[in-house]
Amino acid sequence: MNVASKIESPATDLSRYFNDRSFDDAWEQYQEDGYVIFTDVLSSGQLEQQRAALKPWIDADIRGRNNFEGDQSNRIYGMLDKDPVFADLISHPLQLAFAERELGESCLLYACLAINLHPGETVQPWHFDDSHCGLARPRDPLSLSTFWSISDTTETNGATEIIPGSHKWGNEQPVGANRGSDFKTGVTDKKAGSKDDHPDMIKATMPAGSLMIAKGTLWHRGGGNSSDVPRLIVTPQFCKGWCRPLEQQLLAVSPEKVARFPKRVQELLGYNIHPPFMGYVDGMHPSRILSKD
Ligand SMILES: O=C(O)CCC(=O)C(=O)O
Ligand SMILES: [Fe+2]
């Protein structure tokens, strides 16, 4: 059977994001390179909203606890409990069109965090975002990550670094790949910035308001910030409906707040089933919890 013929084009009209290319063309590039970038996705008003909602958490200036989080970085988790404006990002139709085609309509929000790299931050260990499943490669991805630039991301302020095509790799690893210890609290044995550059890597520089969509199997890392300005991104990630999300959204966002979100956001947070009935609660659809008095 021709697989392409089984795949629907997205229902929402996304043409304004594609300029002179089609959705299928962008999808093709995503399949081949493991990522695709769109510019001018968020308006300046939407960017201002995101920055304003993030400001109190950035001002709190809680730094990362290990090499992976980065001790010169702020990471803001549990975002949908902090401000409803982040729900707009996770349900953005352009990103969801890719997530649904890759992972199915029952896909879940795997994680959503903001990452602010301060000047002086060094590169993150190389990793791919669906590595936590521990399954051998090559294989289809179990997750898809998106990267929204809330500030400009540049050559010097820490634009995310990616190795195009690395989603097709088997179990080989780039020099500087994350080790178990990179996730351990208190481990911050930083190495000099570009020591672990990969010959094929690129810096995904993006003007504020851009969106990069990447496969959960694509090797990437946060860049080092040698500039004098911070770099701010928000990175929602999605997984298949039968995977365990990295952040437990059902516990991270209070049900009172979830009840006020649009239905699609509720579904992405886990108030949904993976057919035929994975995710039921007391024999019923989990969305019933939200309509209980
Ligand atoms: O900060 C970045 O650019 C990437 C961060 C990242 O990939 C992660 O933490 O999983
Ligand atoms: Fe990542």
PDB file of C-alpha atoms and ligand atoms in Angstrom:
ATOM      1  CA  MET A   1       0.000   0.000   0.000  1.00  0.00           C
ATOM      2  CA  ASN A   2       1.180   3.516  -0.746  1.00  0.00           C
ATOM      3  CA  VAL A   3       1.773   4.964   2.740  1.00  0.00           C
ATOM      4  CA  ALA A   4       1.567   8.553   1.499  1.00  0.00           C
ATOM      5  CA  SER A   5      -1.983   7.986   0.328  1.00  0.00           C
ATOM      6  CA  LYS A   6      -3.036   7.037   3.869  1.00  0.00           C
ATOM      7  CA  ILE A   7      -1.791  10.343   5.270  1.00  0.00           C
ATOM      8  CA  GLU A   8      -4.277  13.160   5.337  1.00  0.00           C
ATOM      9  CA  SER A   9      -3.216  16.730   4.746  1.00  0.00           C
ATOM     10  CA  PRO A  10      -3.989  18.926   7.766  1.00  0.00           C
ATOM     11  CA  ALA A  11      -7.573  20.171   8.091  1.00  0.00           C
ATOM     12  CA  THR A  12      -6.568  23.722   9.107  1.00  0.00           C
ATOM     13  CA  ASP A  13      -5.371  26.026   6.339  1.00  0.00           C
ATOM     14  CA  LEU A  14      -1.678  26.427   7.087  1.00  0.00           C
ATOM     15  CA  SER A  15      -0.720  28.025   3.775  1.00  0.00           C
ATOM     16  CA  ARG A  16       0.347  31.320   5.355  1.00  0.00           C
ATOM     17  CA  TYR A  17       3.295  29.533   7.002  1.00  0.00           C
ATOM     18  CA  PHE A  18       4.523  27.858   3.845  1.00  0.00           C
ATOM     19  CA  ASN A  19       5.066  30.778   1.447  1.00  0.00           C
ATOM     20  CA  ASP A  20       5.671  29.074  -1.899  1.00  0.00           C
ATOM     21  CA  ARG A  21       5.991  25.496  -0.643  1.00  0.00           C
ATOM     22  CA  SER A  22       3.373  22.891   0.224  1.00  0.00           C
ATOM     23  CA  PHE A  23       2.858  21.019   3.485  1.00  0.00           C
ATOM     24  CA  ASP A  24       4.018  17.825   1.748  1.00  0.00           C
ATOM     25  CA  ASP A  25       7.208  19.542   0.638  1.00  0.00           C
ATOM     26  CA  ALA A  26       7.978  20.643   4.225  1.00  0.00           C
ATOM     27  CA  TRP A  27       7.078  17.147   5.453  1.00  0.00           C
ATOM     28  CA  GLU A  28       9.493  15.673   2.927  1.00  0.00           C
ATOM     29  CA  GLN A  29      12.322  17.847   4.243  1.00  0.00           C
ATOM     30  CA  TYR A  30      11.416  16.847   7.813  1.00  0.00           C
ATOM     31  CA  GLN A  31      11.610  13.174   6.792  1.00  0.00           C
ATOM     32  CA  GLU A  32      14.936  13.594   5.040  1.00  0.00           C
ATOM     33  CA  ASP A  33      16.803  15.955   7.370  1.00  0.00           C
ATOM     34  CA  GLY A  34      14.964  15.177  10.605  1.00  0.00           C
ATOM     35  CA  TYR A  35      13.920  18.792  11.115  1.00  0.00           C
ATOM     36  CA  VAL A  36      12.277  21.750   9.409  1.00  0.00           C
ATOM     37  CA  ILE A  37      12.255  25.463  10.311  1.00  0.00           C
ATOM     38  CA  PHE A  38       9.498  28.024   9.757  1.00  0.00           C
ATOM     39  CA  THR A  39      10.035  31.746  10.292  1.00  0.00           C
ATOM     40  CA  ASP A  40       7.443  34.455  11.147  1.00  0.00           C
ATOM     41  CA  VAL A  41       5.076  32.064  12.881  1.00  0.00           C
ATOM     42  CA  LEU A  42       4.409  34.156  15.993  1.00  0.00           C
ATOM     43  CA  SER A  43       3.393  37.809  15.748  1.00  0.00           C
ATOM     44  CA  SER A  44       5.170  40.459  17.812  1.00  0.00           C
ATOM     45  CA  GLY A  45       2.056  40.602  20.035  1.00  0.00           C
ATOM     46  CA  GLN A  46       2.224  36.856  20.693  1.00  0.00           C
ATOM     47  CA  LEU A  47       5.945  37.103  21.429  1.00  0.00           C
ATOM     48  CA  GLU A  48       5.311  39.915  23.922  1.00  0.00           C
ATOM     49  CA  GLN A  49       2.665  37.762  25.644  1.00  0.00           C
ATOM     50  CA  GLN A  50       5.096  34.849  25.929  1.00  0.00           C
ATOM     51  CA  ARG A  51       7.879  37.066  27.283  1.00  0.00           C
ATOM     52  CA  ALA A  52       5.568  38.712  29.823  1.00  0.00           C
ATOM     53  CA  ALA A  53       4.300  35.327  31.055  1.00  0.00           C
ATOM     54  CA  LEU A  54       7.867  33.997  31.373  1.00  0.00           C
ATOM     55  CA  LYS A  55       9.329  37.086  33.047  1.00  0.00           C
ATOM     56  CA  PRO A  56       8.527  36.254  36.699  1.00  0.00           C
ATOM     57  CA  TRP A  57      10.028  32.783  36.303  1.00  0.00           C
ATOM     58  CA  ILE A  58      13.125  34.090  34.556  1.00  0.00           C
ATOM     59  CA  ASP A  59      13.516  36.804  37.186  1.00  0.00           C
ATOM     60  CA  ALA A  60      13.440  34.093  39.875  1.00  0.00           C
ATOM     61  CA  ASP A  61      16.665  32.916  38.164  1.00  0.00           C
ATOM     62  CA  ILE A  62      16.678  29.285  39.291  1.00  0.00           C
ATOM     63  CA  ARG A  63      19.664  27.689  37.551  1.00  0.00           C
ATOM     64  CA  GLY A  64      20.010  24.154  36.216  1.00  0.00           C
ATOM     65  CA  ARG A  65      21.224  21.385  38.503  1.00  0.00           C
ATOM     66  CA  ASN A  66      23.466  19.372  36.221  1.00  0.00           C
ATOM     67  CA  ASN A  67      25.262  19.270  32.871  1.00  0.00           C
ATOM     68  CA  PHE A  68      22.090  18.476  30.982  1.00  0.00           C
ATOM     69  CA  GLU A  69      20.029  21.334  32.447  1.00  0.00           C
ATOM     70  CA  GLY A  70      23.016  23.702  32.385  1.00  0.00           C
ATOM     71  CA  ASP A  71      24.153  25.645  35.429  1.00  0.00           C
ATOM     72  CA  GLN A  72      23.959  28.953  33.524  1.00  0.00           C
ATOM     73  CA  SER A  73      20.428  28.207  32.301  1.00  0.00           C
ATOM     74  CA  ASN A  74      16.939  28.750  33.653  1.00  0.00           C
ATOM     75  CA  ARG A  75      14.520  25.936  32.870  1.00  0.00           C
ATOM     76  CA  ILE A  76      10.853  26.591  33.501  1.00  0.00           C
ATOM     77  CA  TYR A  77       8.762  23.445  33.808  1.00  0.00           C
ATOM     78  CA  GLY A  78       5.062  22.861  34.528  1.00  0.00           C
ATOM     79  CA  MET A  79       4.309  25.695  32.143  1.00  0.00           C
ATOM     80  CA  LEU A  80       0.585  25.176  31.593  1.00  0.00           C
ATOM     81  CA  ASP A  81      -0.033  25.454  35.306  1.00  0.00           C
ATOM     82  CA  LYS A  82       1.890  28.724  35.404  1.00  0.00           C
ATOM     83  CA  ASP A  83       0.104  30.681  32.676  1.00  0.00           C
ATOM     84  CA  PRO A  84      -2.689  29.763  30.221  1.00  0.00           C
ATOM     85  CA  VAL A  85      -0.906  31.616  27.397  1.00  0.00           C
ATOM     86  CA  PHE A  86       1.403  28.614  26.976  1.00  0.00           C
ATOM     87  CA  ALA A  87      -1.615  26.547  25.936  1.00  0.00           C
ATOM     88  CA  ASP A  88      -1.643  28.626  22.723  1.00  0.00           C
ATOM     89  CA  LEU A  89       1.814  27.366  21.883  1.00  0.00           C
ATOM     90  CA  ILE A  90       1.194  23.688  22.524  1.00  0.00           C
ATOM     91  CA  SER A  91      -1.939  23.674  20.381  1.00  0.00           C
ATOM     92  CA  HIS A  92      -0.520  25.769  17.535  1.00  0.00           C
ATOM     93  CA  PRO A  93      -1.966  24.202  14.343  1.00  0.00           C
ATOM     94  CA  LEU A  94       1.312  24.150  12.401  1.00  0.00           C
ATOM     95  CA  GLN A  95       3.117  22.198  15.079  1.00  0.00           C
ATOM     96  CA  LEU A  96       0.141  19.914  15.705  1.00  0.00           C
ATOM     97  CA  ALA A  97      -0.135  19.070  11.999  1.00  0.00           C
ATOM     98  CA  PHE A  98       3.361  17.571  12.175  1.00  0.00           C
ATOM     99  CA  ALA A  99       2.852  15.953  15.578  1.00  0.00           C
ATOM    100  CA  GLU A 100      -0.409  14.290  14.533  1.00  0.00           C
ATOM    101  CA  ARG A 101       0.993  13.003  11.251  1.00  0.00           C
ATOM    102  CA  GLU A 102       4.108  11.634  12.958  1.00  0.00           C
ATOM    103  CA  LEU A 103       2.607  10.296  16.187  1.00  0.00           C
ATOM    104  CA  GLY A 104      -1.127   9.897  15.549  1.00  0.00           C
ATOM    105  CA  GLU A 105      -4.071  11.926  16.819  1.00  0.00           C
ATOM    106  CA  SER A 106      -3.845  10.405  20.274  1.00  0.00           C
ATOM    107  CA  CYS A 107      -0.421  12.024  20.780  1.00  0.00           C
ATOM    108  CA  LEU A 108       0.337  13.523  24.168  1.00  0.00           C
ATOM    109  CA  LEU A 109       2.304  16.465  25.476  1.00  0.00           C
ATOM    110  CA  TYR A 110       5.561  14.748  26.464  1.00  0.00           C
ATOM    111  CA  ALA A 111       7.083  17.867  28.027  1.00  0.00           C
ATOM    112  CA  CYS A 112       6.903  21.635  27.699  1.00  0.00           C
ATOM    113  CA  LEU A 113       9.611  23.873  29.081  1.00  0.00           C
ATOM    114  CA  ALA A 114      11.199  27.263  28.549  1.00  0.00           C
ATOM    115  CA  ILE A 115      14.991  27.440  28.399  1.00  0.00           C
ATOM    116  CA  ASN A 116      16.830  30.701  28.995  1.00  0.00           C
ATOM    117  CA  LEU A 117      20.578  30.429  28.340  1.00  0.00           C
ATOM    118  CA  HIS A 118      22.582  33.077  30.148  1.00  0.00           C
ATOM    119  CA  PRO A 119      25.828  34.468  28.736  1.00  0.00           C
ATOM    120  CA  GLY A 120      28.580  32.060  29.733  1.00  0.00           C
ATOM    121  CA  GLU A 121      26.515  28.893  29.328  1.00  0.00           C
ATOM    122  CA  THR A 122      28.436  26.112  27.578  1.00  0.00           C
ATOM    123  CA  VAL A 123      27.126  23.513  25.139  1.00  0.00           C
ATOM    124  CA  GLN A 124      24.763  20.839  26.382  1.00  0.00           C
ATOM    125  CA  PRO A 125      25.696  17.145  25.914  1.00  0.00           C
ATOM    126  CA  TRP A 126      24.484  15.739  22.565  1.00  0.00           C
ATOM    127  CA  HIS A 127      21.240  13.781  22.928  1.00  0.00           C
ATOM    128  CA  PHE A 128      17.982  12.860  21.219  1.00  0.00           C
ATOM    129  CA  ASP A 129      14.706  13.496  22.991  1.00  0.00           C
ATOM    130  CA  ASP A 130      13.050  10.067  22.824  1.00  0.00           C
ATOM    131  CA  SER A 131      16.170   8.330  24.220  1.00  0.00           C
ATOM    132  CA  HIS A 132      14.421   7.661  27.539  1.00  0.00           C
ATOM    133  CA  CYS A 133      12.518   4.742  26.009  1.00  0.00           C
ATOM    134  CA  GLY A 134      15.863   2.914  25.741  1.00  0.00           C
ATOM    135  CA  LEU A 135      14.921   1.160  22.479  1.00  0.00           C
ATOM    136  CA  ALA A 136      17.584   0.251  19.920  1.00  0.00           C
ATOM    137  CA  ARG A 137      17.976   2.384  16.796  1.00  0.00           C
ATOM    138  CA  PRO A 138      17.431   2.913  13.900  1.00  0.00           C
ATOM    139  CA  ARG A 139      13.687   3.124  14.393  1.00  0.00           C
ATOM    140  CA  ASP A 140      10.737   5.440  13.967  1.00  0.00           C
ATOM    141  CA  PRO A 141      10.611   8.254  16.506  1.00  0.00           C
ATOM    142  CA  LEU A 142       8.353   8.005  19.537  1.00  0.00           C
ATOM    143  CA  SER A 143       8.379  11.761  20.031  1.00  0.00           C
ATOM    144  CA  LEU A 144       8.628  15.051  18.191  1.00  0.00           C
ATOM    145  CA  SER A 145      10.173  18.200  19.667  1.00  0.00           C
ATOM    146  CA  THR A 146       9.491  21.763  18.698  1.00  0.00           C
ATOM    147  CA  PHE A 147      11.593  24.803  19.451  1.00  0.00           C
ATOM    148  CA  TRP A 148       9.960  28.246  19.474  1.00  0.00           C
ATOM    149  CA  SER A 149      12.432  31.129  19.443  1.00  0.00           C
ATOM    150  CA  ILE A 150      11.124  33.733  21.872  1.00  0.00           C
ATOM    151  CA  SER A 151      14.323  35.752  21.476  1.00  0.00           C
ATOM    152  CA  ASP A 152      16.485  35.677  18.348  1.00  0.00           C
ATOM    153  CA  THR A 153      18.703  32.591  18.516  1.00  0.00           C
ATOM    154  CA  THR A 154      22.107  33.329  16.958  1.00  0.00           C
ATOM    155  CA  GLU A 155      25.527  31.858  16.162  1.00  0.00           C
ATOM    156  CA  THR A 156      26.836  33.184  19.470  1.00  0.00           C
ATOM    157  CA  ASN A 157      23.947  33.187  21.967  1.00  0.00           C
ATOM    158  CA  GLY A 158      23.298  29.448  21.949  1.00  0.00           C
ATOM    159  CA  ALA A 159      21.083  28.559  18.977  1.00  0.00           C
ATOM    160  CA  THR A 160      20.176  24.876  19.234  1.00  0.00           C
ATOM    161  CA  GLU A 161      22.774  22.741  17.421  1.00  0.00           C
ATOM    162  CA  ILE A 162      21.595  19.810  15.346  1.00  0.00           C
ATOM    163  CA  ILE A 163      23.142  17.058  13.223  1.00  0.00           C
ATOM    164  CA  PRO A 164      20.951  16.907  10.089  1.00  0.00           C
ATOM    165  CA  GLY A 165      20.092  13.355   9.069  1.00  0.00           C
ATOM    166  CA  SER A 166      21.147  11.885  12.424  1.00  0.00           C
ATOM    167  CA  HIS A 167      17.580  10.652  13.035  1.00  0.00           C
ATOM    168  CA  LYS A 168      18.538   7.799  10.665  1.00  0.00           C
ATOM    169  CA  TRP A 169      21.560   6.726  12.693  1.00  0.00           C
ATOM    170  CA  GLY A 170      21.741   3.387  14.425  1.00  0.00           C
ATOM    171  CA  ASN A 171      23.215   3.161  17.897  1.00  0.00           C
ATOM    172  CA  GLU A 172      26.346   5.232  17.093  1.00  0.00           C
ATOM    173  CA  GLN A 173      26.892   8.347  19.178  1.00  0.00           C
ATOM    174  CA  PRO A 174      28.630  11.682  18.541  1.00  0.00           C
ATOM    175  CA  VAL A 175      31.627  12.629  20.708  1.00  0.00           C
ATOM    176  CA  GLY A 176      30.207  14.495  23.691  1.00  0.00           C
ATOM    177  CA  ALA A 177      26.987  12.461  23.866  1.00  0.00           C
ATOM    178  CA  ASN A 178      25.203  12.636  27.188  1.00  0.00           C
ATOM    179  CA  ARG A 179      26.192  10.123  29.813  1.00  0.00           C
ATOM    180  CA  GLY A 180      24.033   8.996  32.715  1.00  0.00           C
ATOM    181  CA  SER A 181      26.006  11.281  35.023  1.00  0.00           C
ATOM    182  CA  ASP A 182      24.993  14.365  32.998  1.00  0.00           C
ATOM    183  CA  PHE A 183      21.515  14.042  34.523  1.00  0.00           C
ATOM    184  CA  LYS A 184      22.816  13.792  38.109  1.00  0.00           C
ATOM    185  CA  THR A 185      22.159  16.686  40.435  1.00  0.00           C
ATOM    186  CA  GLY A 186      25.363  18.526  41.289  1.00  0.00           C
ATOM    187  CA  VAL A 187      27.368  17.243  38.302  1.00  0.00           C
ATOM    188  CA  THR A 188      28.622  20.301  36.422  1.00  0.00           C
ATOM    189  CA  ASP A 189      31.987  19.229  34.998  1.00  0.00           C
ATOM    190  CA  LYS A 190      31.790  21.619  32.072  1.00  0.00           C
ATOM    191  CA  LYS A 191      34.003  21.103  29.070  1.00  0.00           C
ATOM    192  CA  ALA A 192      35.335  23.855  26.782  1.00  0.00           C
ATOM    193  CA  GLY A 193      32.633  25.078  24.393  1.00  0.00           C
ATOM    194  CA  SER A 194      33.382  23.760  20.911  1.00  0.00           C
ATOM    195  CA  LYS A 195      35.441  20.715  21.869  1.00  0.00           C
ATOM    196  CA  ASP A 196      32.673  18.330  20.953  1.00  0.00           C
ATOM    197  CA  ASP A 197      31.602  19.972  17.698  1.00  0.00           C
ATOM    198  CA  HIS A 198      30.433  17.431  15.144  1.00  0.00           C
ATOM    199  CA  PRO A 199      31.663  17.897  11.544  1.00  0.00           C
ATOM    200  CA  ASP A 200      28.105  17.790  10.156  1.00  0.00           C
ATOM    201  CA  MET A 201      26.387  19.919  12.797  1.00  0.00           C
ATOM    202  CA  ILE A 202      24.608  23.179  12.091  1.00  0.00           C
ATOM    203  CA  LYS A 203      23.401  25.928  14.388  1.00  0.00           C
ATOM    204  CA  ALA A 204      19.657  26.371  13.947  1.00  0.00           C
ATOM    205  CA  THR A 205      19.689  30.170  14.114  1.00  0.00           C
ATOM    206  CA  MET A 206      16.169  31.602  14.149  1.00  0.00           C
ATOM    207  CA  PRO A 207      14.703  35.112  14.369  1.00  0.00           C
ATOM    208  CA  ALA A 208      12.266  35.486  17.281  1.00  0.00           C
ATOM    209  CA  GLY A 209       8.876  34.017  16.386  1.00  0.00           C
ATOM    210  CA  SER A 210      10.291  31.051  14.415  1.00  0.00           C
ATOM    211  CA  LEU A 211       9.506  27.390  14.921  1.00  0.00           C
ATOM    212  CA  MET A 212      11.785  24.392  14.439  1.00  0.00           C
ATOM    213  CA  ILE A 213      10.132  20.957  14.366  1.00  0.00           C
ATOM    214  CA  ALA A 214      12.471  17.992  14.932  1.00  0.00           C
ATOM    215  CA  LYS A 215      12.192  14.230  15.196  1.00  0.00           C
ATOM    216  CA  GLY A 216      12.624  12.689  18.639  1.00  0.00           C
ATOM    217  CA  THR A 217      15.472  10.637  17.144  1.00  0.00           C
ATOM    218  CA  LEU A 218      17.475  13.665  15.880  1.00  0.00           C
ATOM    219  CA  TRP A 219      20.764  14.283  17.726  1.00  0.00           C
ATOM    220  CA  HIS A 220      20.937  17.871  18.999  1.00  0.00           C
ATOM    221  CA  ARG A 221      22.060  20.013  21.938  1.00  0.00           C
ATOM    222  CA  GLY A 222      21.629  23.516  23.319  1.00  0.00           C
ATOM    223  CA  GLY A 223      24.466  25.759  22.090  1.00  0.00           C
ATOM    224  CA  GLY A 224      26.967  27.692  24.189  1.00  0.00           C
ATOM    225  CA  ASN A 225      26.278  31.364  24.866  1.00  0.00           C
ATOM    226  CA  SER A 226      29.409  33.433  24.220  1.00  0.00           C
ATOM    227  CA  SER A 227      27.399  36.618  23.607  1.00  0.00           C
ATOM    228  CA  ASP A 228      26.247  39.198  26.148  1.00  0.00           C
ATOM    229  CA  VAL A 229      22.515  38.554  25.694  1.00  0.00           C
ATOM    230  CA  PRO A 230      20.349  35.679  26.952  1.00  0.00           C
ATOM    231  CA  ARG A 231      18.715  33.197  24.578  1.00  0.00           C
ATOM    232  CA  LEU A 232      15.096  32.236  25.260  1.00  0.00           C
ATOM    233  CA  ILE A 233      13.151  29.371  23.692  1.00  0.00           C
ATOM    234  CA  VAL A 234      10.029  27.393  24.583  1.00  0.00           C
ATOM    235  CA  THR A 235      10.201  23.724  23.657  1.00  0.00           C
ATOM    236  CA  PRO A 236       6.980  21.695  23.660  1.00  0.00           C
ATOM    237  CA  GLN A 237       7.481  18.004  22.928  1.00  0.00           C
ATOM    238  CA  PHE A 238       4.923  15.355  21.975  1.00  0.00           C
ATOM    239  CA  CYS A 239       4.919  11.560  22.210  1.00  0.00           C
ATOM    240  CA  LYS A 240       2.816   8.657  20.989  1.00  0.00           C
ATOM    241  CA  GLY A 241      -0.430   8.163  22.888  1.00  0.00           C
ATOM    242  CA  TRP A 242       0.861   4.962  24.490  1.00  0.00           C
ATOM    243  CA  CYS A 243       4.141   6.429  25.816  1.00  0.00           C
ATOM    244  CA  ARG A 244       4.698   7.789  29.289  1.00  0.00           C
ATOM    245  CA  PRO A 245       5.230  11.581  29.075  1.00  0.00           C
ATOM    246  CA  LEU A 246       8.494  12.882  30.532  1.00  0.00           C
ATOM    247  CA  GLU A 247       6.578  15.364  32.638  1.00  0.00           C
ATOM    248  CA  GLN A 248       3.380  13.943  34.107  1.00  0.00           C
ATOM    249  CA  GLN A 249       0.999  16.562  32.813  1.00  0.00           C
ATOM    250  CA  LEU A 250      -1.976  15.089  34.693  1.00  0.00           C
ATOM    251  CA  LEU A 251      -0.197  15.941  37.943  1.00  0.00           C
ATOM    252  CA  ALA A 252       1.668  19.039  36.723  1.00  0.00           C
ATOM    253  CA  VAL A 253      -1.437  21.036  35.784  1.00  0.00           C
ATOM    254  CA  SER A 254      -4.286  21.343  38.254  1.00  0.00           C
ATOM    255  CA  PRO A 255      -7.618  19.974  36.972  1.00  0.00           C
ATOM    256  CA  GLU A 256      -9.365  23.311  37.740  1.00  0.00           C
ATOM    257  CA  LYS A 257      -7.042  25.036  35.293  1.00  0.00           C
ATOM    258  CA  VAL A 258      -7.268  22.236  32.733  1.00  0.00           C
ATOM    259  CA  ALA A 259     -11.077  22.529  32.766  1.00  0.00           C
ATOM    260  CA  ARG A 260     -10.753  26.061  31.341  1.00  0.00           C
ATOM    261  CA  PHE A 261      -8.528  25.029  28.416  1.00  0.00           C
ATOM    262  CA  PRO A 262      -9.837  24.205  24.915  1.00  0.00           C
ATOM    263  CA  LYS A 263     -10.716  20.535  24.431  1.00  0.00           C
ATOM    264  CA  ARG A 264      -7.692  19.814  22.218  1.00  0.00           C
ATOM    265  CA  VAL A 265      -5.341  21.121  24.919  1.00  0.00           C
ATOM    266  CA  GLN A 266      -7.084  18.912  27.500  1.00  0.00           C
ATOM    267  CA  GLU A 267      -6.588  15.929  25.208  1.00  0.00           C
ATOM    268  CA  LEU A 268      -2.886  16.688  24.757  1.00  0.00           C
ATOM    269  CA  LEU A 269      -2.468  16.875  28.522  1.00  0.00           C
ATOM    270  CA  GLY A 270      -3.806  13.333  28.839  1.00  0.00           C
ATOM    271  CA  TYR A 271      -7.587  13.715  29.119  1.00  0.00           C
ATOM    272  CA  ASN A 272      -7.928  11.431  26.149  1.00  0.00           C
ATOM    273  CA  ILE A 273      -7.665   7.775  25.223  1.00  0.00           C
ATOM    274  CA  HIS A 274      -5.339   5.982  22.874  1.00  0.00           C
ATOM    275  CA  PRO A 275      -7.746   3.716  20.947  1.00  0.00           C
ATOM    276  CA  PRO A 276      -9.424   1.553  21.761  1.00  0.00           C
ATOM    277  CA  PHE A 277      -9.364   2.507  25.449  1.00  0.00           C
ATOM    278  CA  MET A 278      -5.866   3.024  26.867  1.00  0.00           C
ATOM    279  CA  GLY A 279      -6.120   5.752  29.513  1.00  0.00           C
ATOM    280  CA  TYR A 280      -9.636   5.072  30.839  1.00  0.00           C
ATOM    281  CA  VAL A 281     -10.600   6.097  34.369  1.00  0.00           C
ATOM    282  CA  ASP A 282     -13.019   3.916  36.303  1.00  0.00           C
ATOM    283  CA  GLY A 283     -14.101   2.383  33.005  1.00  0.00           C
ATOM    284  CA  MET A 284     -14.885   5.753  31.412  1.00  0.00           C
ATOM    285  CA  HIS A 285     -13.314   8.399  29.193  1.00  0.00           C
ATOM    286  CA  PRO A 286     -10.953  10.542  31.327  1.00  0.00           C
ATOM    287  CA  SER A 287     -12.523  13.813  30.142  1.00  0.00           C
ATOM    288  CA  ARG A 288     -15.432  12.958  32.452  1.00  0.00           C
ATOM    289  CA  ILE A 289     -13.184  13.888  35.387  1.00  0.00           C
ATOM    290  CA  LEU A 290     -13.161  17.480  34.173  1.00  0.00           C
ATOM    291  CA  SER A 291     -16.941  17.770  33.976  1.00  0.00           C
ATOM    292  CA  LYS A 292     -17.476  16.346  37.491  1.00  0.00           C
ATOM    293  CA  ASP A 293     -18.774  18.866  40.062  1.00  0.00           C
TER     294      ASP A 293
HETATM  295  O1  LIG B   1      18.337  24.578  24.753  1.00  0.00           O
HETATM  296  C1  LIG B   1      18.305  24.050  23.638  1.00  0.00           C
HETATM  297  O2  LIG B   1      18.530  24.653  22.597  1.00  0.00           O
HETATM  298  C2  LIG B   1      17.981  22.581  23.512  1.00  0.00           C
HETATM  299  C3  LIG B   1      17.616  21.922  24.793  1.00  0.00           C
HETATM  300  C4  LIG B   1      17.287  20.496  24.616  1.00  0.00           C
HETATM  301  O3  LIG B   1      17.391  19.958  23.560  1.00  0.00           O
HETATM  302  C5  LIG B   1      16.784  19.691  25.751  1.00  0.00           C
HETATM  303  O4  LIG B   1      16.931  20.089  26.903  1.00  0.00           O
HETATM  304  O5  LIG B   1      16.240  18.586  25.503  1.00  0.00           O
HETATM  305 FE    FE B   2      16.633  17.975  23.564  1.00  0.00          FE
END
